[in-house]
PDB file of C-alpha atoms in Angstrom:
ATOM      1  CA  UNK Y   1      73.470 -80.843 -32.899  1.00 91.00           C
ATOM      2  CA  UNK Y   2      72.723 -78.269 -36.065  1.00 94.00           C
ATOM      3  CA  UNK Y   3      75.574 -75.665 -36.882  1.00 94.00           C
ATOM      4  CA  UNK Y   4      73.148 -73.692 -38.674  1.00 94.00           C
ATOM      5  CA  UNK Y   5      69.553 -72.559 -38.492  1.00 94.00           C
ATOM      6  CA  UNK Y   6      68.740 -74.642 -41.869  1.00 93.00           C
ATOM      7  CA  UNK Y   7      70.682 -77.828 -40.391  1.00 93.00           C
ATOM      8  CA  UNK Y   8      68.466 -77.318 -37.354  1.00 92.00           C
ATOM      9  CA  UNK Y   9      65.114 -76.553 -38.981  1.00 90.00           C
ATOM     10  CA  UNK Y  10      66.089 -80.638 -40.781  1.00 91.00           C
ATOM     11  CA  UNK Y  11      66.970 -81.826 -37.580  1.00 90.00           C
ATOM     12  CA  UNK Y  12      63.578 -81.068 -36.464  1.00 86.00           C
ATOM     13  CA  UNK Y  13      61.659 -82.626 -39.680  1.00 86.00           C
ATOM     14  CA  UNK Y  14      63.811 -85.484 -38.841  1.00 89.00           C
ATOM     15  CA  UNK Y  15      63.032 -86.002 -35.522  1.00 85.00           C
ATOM     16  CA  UNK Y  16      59.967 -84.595 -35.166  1.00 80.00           C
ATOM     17  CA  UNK Y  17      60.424 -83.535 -31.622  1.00 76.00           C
ATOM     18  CA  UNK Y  18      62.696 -80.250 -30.314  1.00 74.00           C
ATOM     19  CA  UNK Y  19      63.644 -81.666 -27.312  1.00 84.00           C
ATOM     20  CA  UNK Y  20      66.147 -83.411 -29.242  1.00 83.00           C
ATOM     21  CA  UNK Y  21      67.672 -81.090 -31.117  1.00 91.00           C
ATOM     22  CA  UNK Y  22      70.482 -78.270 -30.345  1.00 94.00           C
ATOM     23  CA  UNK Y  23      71.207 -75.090 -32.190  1.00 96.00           C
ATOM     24  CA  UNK Y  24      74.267 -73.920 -32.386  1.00 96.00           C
ATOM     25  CA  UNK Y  25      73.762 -70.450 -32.797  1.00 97.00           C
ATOM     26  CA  UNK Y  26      77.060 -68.918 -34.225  1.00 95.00           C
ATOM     27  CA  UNK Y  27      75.267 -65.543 -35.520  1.00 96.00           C
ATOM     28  CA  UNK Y  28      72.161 -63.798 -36.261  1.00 97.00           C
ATOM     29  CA  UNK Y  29      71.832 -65.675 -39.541  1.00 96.00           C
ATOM     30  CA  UNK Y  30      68.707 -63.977 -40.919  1.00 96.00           C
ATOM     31  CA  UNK Y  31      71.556 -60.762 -41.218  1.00 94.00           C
ATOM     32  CA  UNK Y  32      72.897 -62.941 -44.059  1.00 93.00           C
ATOM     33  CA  UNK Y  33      69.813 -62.293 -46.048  1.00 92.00           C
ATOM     34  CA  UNK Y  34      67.593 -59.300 -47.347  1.00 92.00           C
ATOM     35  CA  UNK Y  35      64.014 -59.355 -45.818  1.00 95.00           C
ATOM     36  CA  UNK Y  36      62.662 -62.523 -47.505  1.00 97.00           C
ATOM     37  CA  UNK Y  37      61.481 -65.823 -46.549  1.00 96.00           C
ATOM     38  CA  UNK Y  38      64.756 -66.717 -45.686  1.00 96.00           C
ATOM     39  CA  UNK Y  39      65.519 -63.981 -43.408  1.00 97.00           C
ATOM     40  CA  UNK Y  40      61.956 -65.363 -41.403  1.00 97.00           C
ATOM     41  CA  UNK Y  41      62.567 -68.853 -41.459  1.00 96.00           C
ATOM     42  CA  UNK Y  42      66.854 -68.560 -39.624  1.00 96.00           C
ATOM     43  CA  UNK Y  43      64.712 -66.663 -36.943  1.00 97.00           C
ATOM     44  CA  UNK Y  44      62.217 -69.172 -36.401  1.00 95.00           C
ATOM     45  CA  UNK Y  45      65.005 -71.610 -36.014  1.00 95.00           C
ATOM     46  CA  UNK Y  46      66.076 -69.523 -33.076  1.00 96.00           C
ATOM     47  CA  UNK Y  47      63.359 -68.592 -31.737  1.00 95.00           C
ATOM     48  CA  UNK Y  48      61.516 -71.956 -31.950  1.00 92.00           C
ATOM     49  CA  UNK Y  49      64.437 -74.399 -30.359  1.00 93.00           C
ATOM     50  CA  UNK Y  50      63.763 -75.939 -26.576  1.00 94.00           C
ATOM     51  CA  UNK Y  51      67.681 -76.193 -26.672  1.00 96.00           C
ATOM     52  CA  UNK Y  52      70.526 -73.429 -27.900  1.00 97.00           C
ATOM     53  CA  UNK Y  53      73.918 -73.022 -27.981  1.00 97.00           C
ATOM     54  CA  UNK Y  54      74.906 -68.979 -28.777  1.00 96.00           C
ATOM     55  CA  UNK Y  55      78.598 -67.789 -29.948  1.00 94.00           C
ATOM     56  CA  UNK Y  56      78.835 -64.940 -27.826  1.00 94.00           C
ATOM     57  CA  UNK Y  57      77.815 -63.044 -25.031  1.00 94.00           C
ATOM     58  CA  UNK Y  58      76.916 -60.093 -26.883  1.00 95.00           C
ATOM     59  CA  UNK Y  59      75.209 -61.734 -29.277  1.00 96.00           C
ATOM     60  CA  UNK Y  60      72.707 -63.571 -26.722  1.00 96.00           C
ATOM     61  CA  UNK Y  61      72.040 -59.846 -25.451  1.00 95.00           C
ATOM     62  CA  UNK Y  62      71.112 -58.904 -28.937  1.00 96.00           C
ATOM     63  CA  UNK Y  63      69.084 -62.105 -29.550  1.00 97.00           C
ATOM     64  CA  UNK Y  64      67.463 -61.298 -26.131  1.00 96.00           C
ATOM     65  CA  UNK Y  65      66.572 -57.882 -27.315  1.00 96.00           C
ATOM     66  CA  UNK Y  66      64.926 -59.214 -30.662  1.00 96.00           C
ATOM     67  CA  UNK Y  67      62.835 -61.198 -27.927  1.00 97.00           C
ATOM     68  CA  UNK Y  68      64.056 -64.171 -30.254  1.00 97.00           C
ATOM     69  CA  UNK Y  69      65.527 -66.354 -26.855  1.00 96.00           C
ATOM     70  CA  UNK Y  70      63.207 -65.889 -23.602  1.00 89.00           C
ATOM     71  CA  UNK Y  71      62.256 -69.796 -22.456  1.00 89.00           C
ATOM     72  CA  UNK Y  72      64.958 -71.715 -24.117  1.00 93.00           C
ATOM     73  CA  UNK Y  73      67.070 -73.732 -22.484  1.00 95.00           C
ATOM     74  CA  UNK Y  74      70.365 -71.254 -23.464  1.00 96.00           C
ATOM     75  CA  UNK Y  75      74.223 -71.894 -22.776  1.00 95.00           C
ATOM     76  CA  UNK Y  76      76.647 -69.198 -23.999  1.00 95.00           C
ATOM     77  CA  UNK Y  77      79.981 -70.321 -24.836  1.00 92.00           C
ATOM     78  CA  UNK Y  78      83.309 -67.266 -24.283  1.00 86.00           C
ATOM     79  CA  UNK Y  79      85.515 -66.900 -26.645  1.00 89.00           C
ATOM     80  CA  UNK Y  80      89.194 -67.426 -25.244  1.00 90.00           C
ATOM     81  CA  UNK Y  81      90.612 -64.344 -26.379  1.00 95.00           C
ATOM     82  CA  UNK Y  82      94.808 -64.370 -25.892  1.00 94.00           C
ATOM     83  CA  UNK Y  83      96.882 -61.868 -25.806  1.00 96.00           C
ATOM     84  CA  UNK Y  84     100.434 -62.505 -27.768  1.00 97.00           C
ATOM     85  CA  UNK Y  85     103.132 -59.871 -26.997  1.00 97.00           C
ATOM     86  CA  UNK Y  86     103.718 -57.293 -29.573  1.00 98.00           C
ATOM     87  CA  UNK Y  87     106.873 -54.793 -30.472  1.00 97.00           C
ATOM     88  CA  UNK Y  88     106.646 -51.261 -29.617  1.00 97.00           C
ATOM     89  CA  UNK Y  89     108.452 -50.791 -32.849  1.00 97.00           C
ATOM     90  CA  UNK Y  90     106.474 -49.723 -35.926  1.00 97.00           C
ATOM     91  CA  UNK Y  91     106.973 -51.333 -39.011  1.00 98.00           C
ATOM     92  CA  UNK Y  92     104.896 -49.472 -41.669  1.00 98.00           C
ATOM     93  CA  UNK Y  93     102.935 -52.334 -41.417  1.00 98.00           C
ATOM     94  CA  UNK Y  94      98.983 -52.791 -42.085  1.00 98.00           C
ATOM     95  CA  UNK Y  95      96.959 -56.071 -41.602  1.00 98.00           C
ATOM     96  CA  UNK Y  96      93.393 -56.405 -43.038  1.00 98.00           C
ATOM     97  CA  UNK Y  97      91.557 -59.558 -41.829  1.00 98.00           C
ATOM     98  CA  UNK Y  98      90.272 -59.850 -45.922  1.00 97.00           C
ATOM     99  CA  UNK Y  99      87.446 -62.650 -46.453  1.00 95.00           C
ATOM    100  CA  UNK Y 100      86.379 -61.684 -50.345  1.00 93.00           C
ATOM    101  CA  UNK Y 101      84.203 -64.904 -50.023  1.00 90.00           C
ATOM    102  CA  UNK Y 102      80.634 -64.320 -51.138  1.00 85.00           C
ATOM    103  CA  UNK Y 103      79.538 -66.376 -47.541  1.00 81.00           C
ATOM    104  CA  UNK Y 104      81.072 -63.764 -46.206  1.00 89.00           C
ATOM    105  CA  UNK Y 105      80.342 -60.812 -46.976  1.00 93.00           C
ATOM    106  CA  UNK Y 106      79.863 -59.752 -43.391  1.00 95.00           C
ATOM    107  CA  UNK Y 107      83.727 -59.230 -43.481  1.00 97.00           C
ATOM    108  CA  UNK Y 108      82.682 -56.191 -45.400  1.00 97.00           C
ATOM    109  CA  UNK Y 109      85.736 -56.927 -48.767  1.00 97.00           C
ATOM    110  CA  UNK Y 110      84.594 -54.095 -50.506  1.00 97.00           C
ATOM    111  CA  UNK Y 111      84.786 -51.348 -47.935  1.00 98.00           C
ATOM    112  CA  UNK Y 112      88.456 -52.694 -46.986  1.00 98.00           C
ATOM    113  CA  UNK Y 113      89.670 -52.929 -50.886  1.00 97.00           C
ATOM    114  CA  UNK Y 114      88.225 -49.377 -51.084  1.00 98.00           C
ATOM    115  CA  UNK Y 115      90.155 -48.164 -48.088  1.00 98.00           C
ATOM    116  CA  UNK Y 116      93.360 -50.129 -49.245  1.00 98.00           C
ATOM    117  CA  UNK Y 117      93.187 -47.822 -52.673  1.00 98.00           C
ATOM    118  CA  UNK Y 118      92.646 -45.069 -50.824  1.00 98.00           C
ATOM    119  CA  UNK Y 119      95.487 -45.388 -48.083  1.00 98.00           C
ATOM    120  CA  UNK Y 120      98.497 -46.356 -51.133  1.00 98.00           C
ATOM    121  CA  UNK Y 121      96.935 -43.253 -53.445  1.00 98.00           C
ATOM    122  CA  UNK Y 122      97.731 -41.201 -50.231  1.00 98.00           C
ATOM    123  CA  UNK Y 123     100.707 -42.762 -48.338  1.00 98.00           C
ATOM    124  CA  UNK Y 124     103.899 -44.320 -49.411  1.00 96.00           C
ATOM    125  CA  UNK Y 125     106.307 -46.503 -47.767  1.00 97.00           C
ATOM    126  CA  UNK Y 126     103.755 -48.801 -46.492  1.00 98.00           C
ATOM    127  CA  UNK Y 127     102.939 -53.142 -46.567  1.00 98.00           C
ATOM    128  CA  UNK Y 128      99.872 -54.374 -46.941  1.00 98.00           C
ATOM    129  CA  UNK Y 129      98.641 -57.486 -45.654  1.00 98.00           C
ATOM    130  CA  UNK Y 130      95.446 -58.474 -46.146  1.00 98.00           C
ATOM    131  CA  UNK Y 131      94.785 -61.873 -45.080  1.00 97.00           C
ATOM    132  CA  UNK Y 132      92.173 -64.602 -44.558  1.00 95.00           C
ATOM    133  CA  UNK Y 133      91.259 -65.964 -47.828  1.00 92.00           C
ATOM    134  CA  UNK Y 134      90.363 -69.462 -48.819  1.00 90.00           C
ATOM    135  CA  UNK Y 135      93.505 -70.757 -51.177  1.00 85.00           C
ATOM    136  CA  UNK Y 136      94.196 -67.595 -52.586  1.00 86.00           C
ATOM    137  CA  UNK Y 137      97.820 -66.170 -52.723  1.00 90.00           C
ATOM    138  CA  UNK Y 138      99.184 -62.953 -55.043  1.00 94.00           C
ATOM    139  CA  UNK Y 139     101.085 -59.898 -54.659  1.00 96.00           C
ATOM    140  CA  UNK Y 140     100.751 -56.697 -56.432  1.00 97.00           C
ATOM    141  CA  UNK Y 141     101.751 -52.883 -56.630  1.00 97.00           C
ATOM    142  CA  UNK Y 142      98.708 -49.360 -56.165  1.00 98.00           C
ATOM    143  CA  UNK Y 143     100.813 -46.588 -56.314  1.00 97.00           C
ATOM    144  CA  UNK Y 144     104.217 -48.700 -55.781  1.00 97.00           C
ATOM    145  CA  UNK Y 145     102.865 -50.019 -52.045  1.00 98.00           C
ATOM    146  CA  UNK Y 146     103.060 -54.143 -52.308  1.00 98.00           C
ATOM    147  CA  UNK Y 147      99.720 -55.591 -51.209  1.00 98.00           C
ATOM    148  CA  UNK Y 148      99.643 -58.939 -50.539  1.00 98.00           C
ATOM    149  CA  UNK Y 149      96.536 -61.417 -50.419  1.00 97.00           C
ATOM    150  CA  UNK Y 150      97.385 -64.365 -48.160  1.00 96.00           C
ATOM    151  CA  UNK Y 151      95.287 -67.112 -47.222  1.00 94.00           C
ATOM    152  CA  UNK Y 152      94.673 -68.554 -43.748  1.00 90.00           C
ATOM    153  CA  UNK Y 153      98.315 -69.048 -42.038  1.00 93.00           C
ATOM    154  CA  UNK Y 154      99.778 -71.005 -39.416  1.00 94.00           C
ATOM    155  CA  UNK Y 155      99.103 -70.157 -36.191  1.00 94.00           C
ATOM    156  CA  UNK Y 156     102.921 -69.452 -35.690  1.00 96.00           C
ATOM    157  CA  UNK Y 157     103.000 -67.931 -39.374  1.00 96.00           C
ATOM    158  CA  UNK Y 158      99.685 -65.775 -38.291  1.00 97.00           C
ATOM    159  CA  UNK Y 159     101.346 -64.609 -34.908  1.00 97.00           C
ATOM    160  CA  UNK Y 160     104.462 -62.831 -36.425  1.00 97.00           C
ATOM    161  CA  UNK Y 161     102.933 -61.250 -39.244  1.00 98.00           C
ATOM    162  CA  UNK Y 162     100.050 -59.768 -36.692  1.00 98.00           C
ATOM    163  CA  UNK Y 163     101.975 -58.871 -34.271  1.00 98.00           C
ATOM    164  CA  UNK Y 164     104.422 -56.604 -36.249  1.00 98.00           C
ATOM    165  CA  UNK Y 165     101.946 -54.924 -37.379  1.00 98.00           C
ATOM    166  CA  UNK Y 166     101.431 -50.840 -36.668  1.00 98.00           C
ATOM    167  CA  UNK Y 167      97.428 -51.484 -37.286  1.00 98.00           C
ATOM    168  CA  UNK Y 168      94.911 -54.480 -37.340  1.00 98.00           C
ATOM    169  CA  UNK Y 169      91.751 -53.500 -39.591  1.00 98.00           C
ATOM    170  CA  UNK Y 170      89.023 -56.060 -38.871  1.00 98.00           C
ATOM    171  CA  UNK Y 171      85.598 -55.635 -39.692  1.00 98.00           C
ATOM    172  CA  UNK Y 172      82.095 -58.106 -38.984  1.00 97.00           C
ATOM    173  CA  UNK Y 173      79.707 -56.190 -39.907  1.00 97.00           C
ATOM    174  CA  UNK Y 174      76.913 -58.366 -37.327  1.00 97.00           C
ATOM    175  CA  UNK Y 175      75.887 -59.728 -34.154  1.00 96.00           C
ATOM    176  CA  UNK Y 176      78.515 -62.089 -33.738  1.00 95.00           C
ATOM    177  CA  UNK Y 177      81.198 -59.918 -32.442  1.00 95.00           C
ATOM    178  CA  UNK Y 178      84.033 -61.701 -33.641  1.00 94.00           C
ATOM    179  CA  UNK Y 179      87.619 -62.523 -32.157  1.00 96.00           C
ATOM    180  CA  UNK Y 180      90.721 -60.981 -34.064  1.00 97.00           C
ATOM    181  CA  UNK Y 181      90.015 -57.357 -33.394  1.00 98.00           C
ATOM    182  CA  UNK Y 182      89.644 -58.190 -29.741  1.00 98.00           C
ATOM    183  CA  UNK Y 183      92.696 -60.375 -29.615  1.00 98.00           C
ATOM    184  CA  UNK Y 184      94.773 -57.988 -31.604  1.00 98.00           C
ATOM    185  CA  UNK Y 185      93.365 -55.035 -29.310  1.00 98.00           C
ATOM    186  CA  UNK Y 186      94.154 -57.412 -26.200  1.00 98.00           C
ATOM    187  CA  UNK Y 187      97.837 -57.485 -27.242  1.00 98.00           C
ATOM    188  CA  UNK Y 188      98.521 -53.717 -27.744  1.00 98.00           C
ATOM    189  CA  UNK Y 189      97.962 -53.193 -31.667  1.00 98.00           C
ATOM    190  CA  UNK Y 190      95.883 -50.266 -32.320  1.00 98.00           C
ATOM    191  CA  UNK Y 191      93.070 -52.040 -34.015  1.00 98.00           C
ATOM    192  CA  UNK Y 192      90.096 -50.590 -35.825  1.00 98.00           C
ATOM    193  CA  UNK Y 193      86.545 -52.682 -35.803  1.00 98.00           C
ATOM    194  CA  UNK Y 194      83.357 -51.789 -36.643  1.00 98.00           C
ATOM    195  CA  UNK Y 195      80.105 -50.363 -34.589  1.00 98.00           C
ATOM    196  CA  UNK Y 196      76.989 -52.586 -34.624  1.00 98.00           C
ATOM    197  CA  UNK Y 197      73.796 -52.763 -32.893  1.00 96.00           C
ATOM    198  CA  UNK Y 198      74.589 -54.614 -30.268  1.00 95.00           C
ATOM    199  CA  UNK Y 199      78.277 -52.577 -29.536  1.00 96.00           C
ATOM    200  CA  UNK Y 200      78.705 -48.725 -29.592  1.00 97.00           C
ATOM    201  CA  UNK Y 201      81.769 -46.880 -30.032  1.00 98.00           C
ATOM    202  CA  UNK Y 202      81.488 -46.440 -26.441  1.00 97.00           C
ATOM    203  CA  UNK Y 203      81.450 -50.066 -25.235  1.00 97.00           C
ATOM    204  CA  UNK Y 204      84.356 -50.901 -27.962  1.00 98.00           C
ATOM    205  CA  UNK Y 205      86.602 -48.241 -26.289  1.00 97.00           C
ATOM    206  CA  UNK Y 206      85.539 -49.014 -22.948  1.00 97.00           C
ATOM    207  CA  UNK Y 207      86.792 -53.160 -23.943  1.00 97.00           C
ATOM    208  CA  UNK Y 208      90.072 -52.357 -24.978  1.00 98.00           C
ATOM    209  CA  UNK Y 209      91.708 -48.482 -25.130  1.00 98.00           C
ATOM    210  CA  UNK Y 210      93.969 -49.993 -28.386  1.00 98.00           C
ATOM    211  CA  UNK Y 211      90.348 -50.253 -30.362  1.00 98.00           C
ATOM    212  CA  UNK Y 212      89.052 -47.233 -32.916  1.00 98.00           C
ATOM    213  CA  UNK Y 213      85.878 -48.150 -33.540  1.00 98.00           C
ATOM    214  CA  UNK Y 214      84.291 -47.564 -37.439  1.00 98.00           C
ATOM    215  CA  UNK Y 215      80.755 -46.348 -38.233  1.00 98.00           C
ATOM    216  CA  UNK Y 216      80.646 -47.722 -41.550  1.00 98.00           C
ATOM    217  CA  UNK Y 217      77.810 -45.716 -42.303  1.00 97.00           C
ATOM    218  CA  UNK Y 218      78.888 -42.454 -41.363  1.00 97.00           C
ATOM    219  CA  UNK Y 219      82.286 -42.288 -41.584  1.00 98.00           C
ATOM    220  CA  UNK Y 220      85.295 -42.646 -43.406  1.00 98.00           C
ATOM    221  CA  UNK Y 221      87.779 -45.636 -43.192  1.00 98.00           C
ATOM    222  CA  UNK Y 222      90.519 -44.149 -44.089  1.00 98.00           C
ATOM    223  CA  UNK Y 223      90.667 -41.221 -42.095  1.00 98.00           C
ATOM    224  CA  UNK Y 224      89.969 -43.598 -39.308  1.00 98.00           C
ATOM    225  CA  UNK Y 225      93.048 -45.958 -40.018  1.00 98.00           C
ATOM    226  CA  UNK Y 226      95.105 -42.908 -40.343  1.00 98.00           C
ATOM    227  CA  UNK Y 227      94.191 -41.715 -36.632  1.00 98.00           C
ATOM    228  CA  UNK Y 228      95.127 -45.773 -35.596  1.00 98.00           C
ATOM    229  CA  UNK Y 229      98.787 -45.137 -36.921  1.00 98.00           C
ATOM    230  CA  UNK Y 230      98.869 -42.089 -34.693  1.00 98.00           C
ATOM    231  CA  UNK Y 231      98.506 -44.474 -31.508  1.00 98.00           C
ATOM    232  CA  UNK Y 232     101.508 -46.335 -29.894  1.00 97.00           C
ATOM    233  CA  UNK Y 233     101.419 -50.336 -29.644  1.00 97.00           C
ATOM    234  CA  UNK Y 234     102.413 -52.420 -27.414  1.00 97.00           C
ATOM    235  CA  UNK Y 235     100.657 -51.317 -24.274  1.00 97.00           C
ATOM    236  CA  UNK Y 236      98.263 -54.268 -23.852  1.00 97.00           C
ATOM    237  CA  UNK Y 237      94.303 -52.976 -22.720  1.00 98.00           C
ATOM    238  CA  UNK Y 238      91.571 -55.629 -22.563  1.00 97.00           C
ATOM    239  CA  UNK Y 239      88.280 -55.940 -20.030  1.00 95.00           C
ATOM    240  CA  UNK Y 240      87.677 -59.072 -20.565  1.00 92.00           C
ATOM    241  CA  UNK Y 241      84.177 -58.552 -18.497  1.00 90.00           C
ATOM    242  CA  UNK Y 242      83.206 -56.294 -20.554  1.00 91.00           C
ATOM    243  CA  UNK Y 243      83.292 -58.753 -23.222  1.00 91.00           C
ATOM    244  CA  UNK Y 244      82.041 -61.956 -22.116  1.00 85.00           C
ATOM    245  CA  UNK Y 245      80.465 -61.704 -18.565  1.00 71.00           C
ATOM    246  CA  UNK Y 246      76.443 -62.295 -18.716  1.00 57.00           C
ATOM    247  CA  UNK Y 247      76.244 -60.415 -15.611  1.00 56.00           C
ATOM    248  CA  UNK Y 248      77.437 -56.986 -17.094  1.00 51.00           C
ATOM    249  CA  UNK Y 249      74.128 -55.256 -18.592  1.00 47.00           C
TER     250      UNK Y 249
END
């Protein structure tokens, strides 16, 4: 069993024979790199295993449409996406899901730092919670609004910051769809994700009615967060079909 397309292009030198090899298939890897040998050989790995194991519904479609799966031997796992209940309060609260990571970049760091100078040189009275990191913890003040960079919490922890939150920002800026932004949309936070080729603003809002989605190409993420704190929360909206079913074209 290979978790990645390198692990499963070894597996195969190894044992010499595909039939006894499974990829896990957790995203479109060859997104990770520019166009480059690289970028060829994590689509080989897909589209030359017998037997694969992909993330996501929507991200089978998209391999599918890249004509990278067609005579494999595919399972597609489902997410379990849970709704938690959620205030109707608002707190002033924002939560960024914030990787900085270089592996993962996908998370998009820079366009949510950006947005996070942005929103405290305009607004006041706000938190700031941007969370997600690998062991890093620190506080600090843009235009007297407390940001705070928190690492991966508790499950318990991770459920009451979330859910008092007025807006979840969570970006993944690739095939893999991703989980918080639907789980936080699920519950009834007003949640703003990002548009990708395999997901139009249409299908997003169709999902969950608590979802904004971003264009990060064409528009502006501020603006868009601004129209999120407009919405109510609490009302939970999710289709989970819409999501996961392999039947739903």
């Amino acid at each position: 069993m290979a978790f990645n397309s390198q692990l499963f292009i070894k597996a195969k030198q190894i044992f010499n024979n595909s039939t006894k090899t499974i990829y896990y298939c957790q995203d479109f890897e060859s997104g990770f790199f520019p166009y480059s040998a690289e970028y060829v050989e994590a689509a080989k790995a897909i589209a030359g295993t017998q037997n694969i194991i992909v993330s996501t519904e929507l991200l089978r479609k998209f391999l599918v449409n890249r004509q990278l799966l067609s005579n494999q031997r595919i399972y597609t796992t489902s997410p379990k996406i849970e709704p938690f209940d959620v205030p109707q309060e608002k707190t002033k609260r924002l939560f960024f899901y914030f990787r900085p990571e270089s592996f993962h970049r996908r998370n998009l760091p820079e366009t949510l730092m950006e947005a996070v100078q942005d929103f405290c040189n305009k607004h006041t009275g706000y938190e700031i919670y941007m969370v997600g990191s690998v062991d890093t913890r620190l506080s600090y003040k843009i235009n007297n609004t407390p940001v705070y960079v928190i690492s991966k919490l508790p499950k318990k922890e991770y459920l009451q910051l979330i859910s008092s939150s007025d807006v979840v920002i969570s970006m993944i800026y690739s095939a893999h769809p991703g989980v918080i932004a639907f789980q936080a949309a699920a519950s009834g936070i007003p949640t703003v994700t990002n548009v990708f080729e395999n997901r139009n603003a249409l299908l997003l809002k169709q999902i969950s009615e608590n979802i904004l989605p971003y264009d990060p190409i064409r528009e502006n993420l501020l603006e868009v967060i601004e129209e999120a704190l407009n919405m109510p929360k609490g009302n939970k909206s999710f289709k989970e079909e819409l999501y996961s079913d392999s039947n739903i074209q």
